[in-house]
mmCIF file of C-alpha atoms in Angstrom:
data_model
loop_
_atom_site.group_PDB
_atom_site.id
_atom_site.type_symbol
_atom_site.label_atom_id
_atom_site.label_comp_id
_atom_site.label_asym_id
_atom_site.label_seq_id
_atom_site.Cartn_x
_atom_site.Cartn_y
_atom_site.Cartn_z
ATOM 1 C CA UNK A 1 9.284 -3.142 17.554
ATOM 2 C CA UNK A 2 10.087 0.496 16.829
ATOM 3 C CA UNK A 3 13.720 -0.524 16.656
ATOM 4 C CA UNK A 4 13.134 -2.901 13.749
ATOM 5 C CA UNK A 5 13.529 -0.927 10.514
ATOM 6 C CA UNK A 6 10.839 -1.585 7.869
ATOM 7 C CA UNK A 7 10.457 -0.691 4.261
ATOM 8 C CA UNK A 8 7.582 1.701 3.489
ATOM 9 C CA UNK A 9 4.870 0.890 0.891
ATOM 10 C CA UNK A 10 1.666 2.469 -0.263
ATOM 11 C CA UNK A 11 -1.197 -0.070 -0.514
ATOM 12 C CA UNK A 12 -3.968 0.973 -2.871
ATOM 13 C CA UNK A 13 -7.215 -0.262 -4.155
ATOM 14 C CA UNK A 14 -10.105 1.032 -6.151
ATOM 15 C CA UNK A 15 -13.557 1.115 -4.477
ATOM 16 C CA UNK A 16 -16.012 0.731 -7.403
ATOM 17 C CA UNK A 17 -19.009 1.062 -5.017
ATOM 18 C CA UNK A 18 -17.989 4.517 -3.814
ATOM 19 C CA UNK A 19 -19.925 7.034 -5.921
ATOM 20 C CA UNK A 20 -20.516 6.923 -9.672
ATOM 21 C CA UNK A 21 -16.943 6.667 -10.706
ATOM 22 C CA UNK A 22 -15.670 4.864 -7.597
ATOM 23 C CA UNK A 23 -12.830 6.044 -5.305
ATOM 24 C CA UNK A 24 -9.215 5.219 -4.892
ATOM 25 C CA UNK A 25 -8.183 4.301 -1.337
ATOM 26 C CA UNK A 26 -4.680 4.129 0.036
ATOM 27 C CA UNK A 27 -2.737 3.451 3.207
ATOM 28 C CA UNK A 28 0.811 3.556 4.259
ATOM 29 C CA UNK A 29 2.326 0.271 5.492
ATOM 30 C CA UNK A 30 5.542 -0.941 6.923
ATOM 31 C CA UNK A 31 4.408 -4.448 7.774
ATOM 32 C CA UNK A 32 4.748 -5.815 4.277
ATOM 33 C CA UNK A 33 6.735 -8.733 3.183
ATOM 34 C CA UNK A 34 7.369 -11.492 0.646
ATOM 35 C CA UNK A 35 5.871 -14.838 1.770
ATOM 36 C CA UNK A 36 6.725 -17.143 -1.160
ATOM 37 C CA UNK A 37 8.481 -17.108 -4.491
ATOM 38 C CA UNK A 38 6.627 -20.093 -5.952
ATOM 39 C CA UNK A 39 3.864 -19.063 -6.126
ATOM 40 C CA UNK A 40 4.631 -15.411 -5.669
ATOM 41 C CA UNK A 41 2.892 -14.411 -2.442
ATOM 42 C CA UNK A 42 3.124 -11.240 -0.334
ATOM 43 C CA UNK A 43 1.550 -10.281 3.023
ATOM 44 C CA UNK A 44 0.393 -6.919 4.332
ATOM 45 C CA UNK A 45 -1.013 -6.295 7.851
ATOM 46 C CA UNK A 46 -4.014 -4.012 7.916
ATOM 47 C CA UNK A 47 -5.610 -2.474 11.069
ATOM 48 C CA UNK A 48 -9.106 -3.997 11.751
ATOM 49 C CA UNK A 49 -11.976 -1.684 11.069
ATOM 50 C CA UNK A 50 -9.955 0.655 8.716
ATOM 51 C CA UNK A 51 -11.294 1.616 5.362
ATOM 52 C CA UNK A 52 -8.643 -0.507 3.743
ATOM 53 C CA UNK A 53 -9.525 -3.466 5.764
ATOM 54 C CA UNK A 54 -13.226 -3.182 4.917
ATOM 55 C CA UNK A 55 -12.426 -2.678 1.262
ATOM 56 C CA UNK A 56 -10.006 -5.633 1.008
ATOM 57 C CA UNK A 57 -12.652 -7.871 2.746
ATOM 58 C CA UNK A 58 -14.811 -7.157 -0.409
ATOM 59 C CA UNK A 59 -12.326 -6.308 -3.202
ATOM 60 C CA UNK A 60 -9.731 -8.942 -3.868
ATOM 61 C CA UNK A 61 -7.610 -6.825 -6.257
ATOM 62 C CA UNK A 62 -5.124 -4.286 -4.909
ATOM 63 C CA UNK A 63 -1.711 -2.852 -5.487
ATOM 64 C CA UNK A 64 1.525 -2.030 -3.661
ATOM 65 C CA UNK A 65 3.950 0.804 -4.581
ATOM 66 C CA UNK A 66 7.369 0.432 -2.856
ATOM 67 C CA UNK A 67 8.227 4.019 -1.973
ATOM 68 C CA UNK A 68 11.560 5.635 -2.674
ATOM 69 C CA UNK A 69 13.462 7.879 -0.236
ATOM 70 C CA UNK A 70 12.108 10.986 -2.189
ATOM 71 C CA UNK A 71 8.465 9.955 -1.463
ATOM 72 C CA UNK A 72 8.320 10.677 2.340
ATOM 73 C CA UNK A 73 5.544 13.123 1.679
ATOM 74 C CA UNK A 74 3.444 10.309 0.029
ATOM 75 C CA UNK A 75 3.985 8.158 3.002
ATOM 76 C CA UNK A 76 3.151 10.786 5.517
ATOM 77 C CA UNK A 77 0.027 11.906 3.752
ATOM 78 C CA UNK A 78 -1.498 8.352 3.639
ATOM 79 C CA UNK A 79 -0.509 7.658 7.226
ATOM 80 C CA UNK A 80 -2.259 10.563 8.826
ATOM 81 C CA UNK A 81 -4.889 9.979 11.497
ATOM 82 C CA UNK A 82 -8.115 11.799 10.971
ATOM 83 C CA UNK A 83 -7.073 12.539 7.424
ATOM 84 C CA UNK A 84 -8.972 14.210 4.661
ATOM 85 C CA UNK A 85 -11.084 12.132 2.288
ATOM 86 C CA UNK A 86 -9.288 9.445 0.187
ATOM 87 C CA UNK A 87 -10.525 11.250 -3.001
ATOM 88 C CA UNK A 88 -8.331 14.311 -2.074
ATOM 89 C CA UNK A 89 -5.211 12.271 -1.031
ATOM 90 C CA UNK A 90 -4.404 11.395 -4.587
ATOM 91 C CA UNK A 91 -4.902 14.859 -6.028
ATOM 92 C CA UNK A 92 -1.283 15.954 -6.780
ATOM 93 C CA UNK A 93 0.471 12.433 -6.567
ATOM 94 C CA UNK A 94 1.348 11.098 -10.010
ATOM 95 C CA UNK A 95 -0.013 7.574 -10.622
ATOM 96 C CA UNK A 96 -1.322 5.391 -13.314
ATOM 97 C CA UNK A 97 -4.102 2.782 -13.018
ATOM 98 C CA UNK A 98 -2.834 -0.757 -12.811
ATOM 99 C CA UNK A 99 -4.024 -2.826 -15.819
ATOM 100 C CA UNK A 100 -4.785 -5.894 -13.735
ATOM 101 C CA UNK A 101 -6.045 -4.430 -10.452
ATOM 102 C CA UNK A 102 -7.413 -1.086 -11.482
ATOM 103 C CA UNK A 103 -5.677 0.355 -8.318
ATOM 104 C CA UNK A 104 -3.315 3.363 -8.448
ATOM 105 C CA UNK A 105 0.410 2.638 -9.042
ATOM 106 C CA UNK A 106 2.429 5.567 -7.770
ATOM 107 C CA UNK A 107 4.856 7.219 -10.107
ATOM 108 C CA UNK A 108 8.416 7.391 -8.918
ATOM 109 C CA UNK A 109 8.118 4.278 -6.802
ATOM 110 C CA UNK A 110 10.901 1.637 -6.842
ATOM 111 C CA UNK A 111 8.627 -0.995 -7.879
ATOM 112 C CA UNK A 112 4.875 -1.730 -8.094
ATOM 113 C CA UNK A 113 2.978 -5.015 -7.680
ATOM 114 C CA UNK A 114 -0.622 -5.861 -8.458
ATOM 115 C CA UNK A 115 -2.105 -8.443 -6.095
ATOM 116 C CA UNK A 116 -5.164 -10.660 -5.660
ATOM 117 C CA UNK A 117 -6.133 -11.591 -2.073
ATOM 118 C CA UNK A 118 -5.701 -15.326 -1.366
ATOM 119 C CA UNK A 119 -6.242 -15.543 2.441
ATOM 120 C CA UNK A 120 -7.149 -13.262 5.389
ATOM 121 C CA UNK A 121 -5.916 -14.205 8.878
ATOM 122 C CA UNK A 122 -7.243 -12.390 11.927
ATOM 123 C CA UNK A 123 -4.255 -11.439 14.272
ATOM 124 C CA UNK A 124 -5.189 -9.327 17.266
ATOM 125 C CA UNK A 125 -6.144 -5.859 16.133
ATOM 126 C CA UNK A 126 -4.938 -6.453 12.672
ATOM 127 C CA UNK A 127 -5.738 -8.722 9.685
ATOM 128 C CA UNK A 128 -2.898 -10.325 7.787
ATOM 129 C CA UNK A 129 -3.832 -10.255 4.104
ATOM 130 C CA UNK A 130 -1.908 -12.738 1.995
ATOM 131 C CA UNK A 131 -2.037 -12.172 -1.713
ATOM 132 C CA UNK A 132 -0.766 -13.610 -5.056
ATOM 133 C CA UNK A 133 1.361 -11.255 -7.115
ATOM 134 C CA UNK A 134 -0.247 -10.951 -10.540
ATOM 135 C CA UNK A 135 2.141 -8.417 -11.991
ATOM 136 C CA UNK A 136 5.336 -6.438 -11.177
ATOM 137 C CA UNK A 137 6.756 -3.388 -12.696
ATOM 138 C CA UNK A 138 10.281 -2.175 -12.041
ATOM 139 C CA UNK A 139 10.382 1.612 -13.178
ATOM 140 C CA UNK A 140 13.616 3.270 -13.568
ATOM 141 C CA UNK A 141 13.215 5.175 -10.226
ATOM 142 C CA UNK A 142 16.194 6.957 -8.733
ATOM 143 C CA UNK A 143 17.516 6.612 -5.209
ATOM 144 C CA UNK A 144 17.086 4.179 -2.379
ATOM 145 C CA UNK A 145 14.130 2.887 -0.421
ATOM 146 C CA UNK A 146 12.212 4.740 2.233
ATOM 147 C CA UNK A 147 12.451 3.140 5.664
ATOM 148 C CA UNK A 148 10.612 3.615 8.934
ATOM 149 C CA UNK A 149 12.640 3.315 12.224
ATOM 150 C CA UNK A 150 11.918 4.536 15.783
ATOM 151 C CA UNK A 151 8.744 6.300 14.676
ATOM 152 C CA UNK A 152 10.386 8.291 11.796
ATOM 153 C CA UNK A 153 10.752 7.945 8.067
ATOM 154 C CA UNK A 154 14.378 7.466 7.157
ATOM 155 C CA UNK A 155 16.563 7.267 4.087
ATOM 156 C CA UNK A 156 19.047 4.431 3.971
ATOM 157 C CA UNK A 157 21.729 6.408 2.080
#
């Protein structure tokens, strides 16, 4: 499957139960797709037992930022194994809080979506999370999409 190019997104959610002010959680994903136009549904594949899997099992509201080719550093940071705490991951990344989900929407993304989980489907060592799109923003970001192919982030241009 490494020879199938995929777009790169950052999936984010806000964990209100983590500390007095909560904590933002993020994960890089390449298994993200549109499922339906009417109603607007998307799907993301989340590794079982990950912090994001645990959070999305409890928190139905989350967001997606479609990363641009200039955001390779963002994708890499949130994909690291054995990474630093989620709280530090967002430190120098510009974002605003989604008005519907409360989740971070990354600045400079090609588009952002706010979602509400409709269904979770166990699939091997991952869970497929199907969600209704509640809102979409199309900022005036420059450049093309960031993609992932043969184990590396790539630019299409």
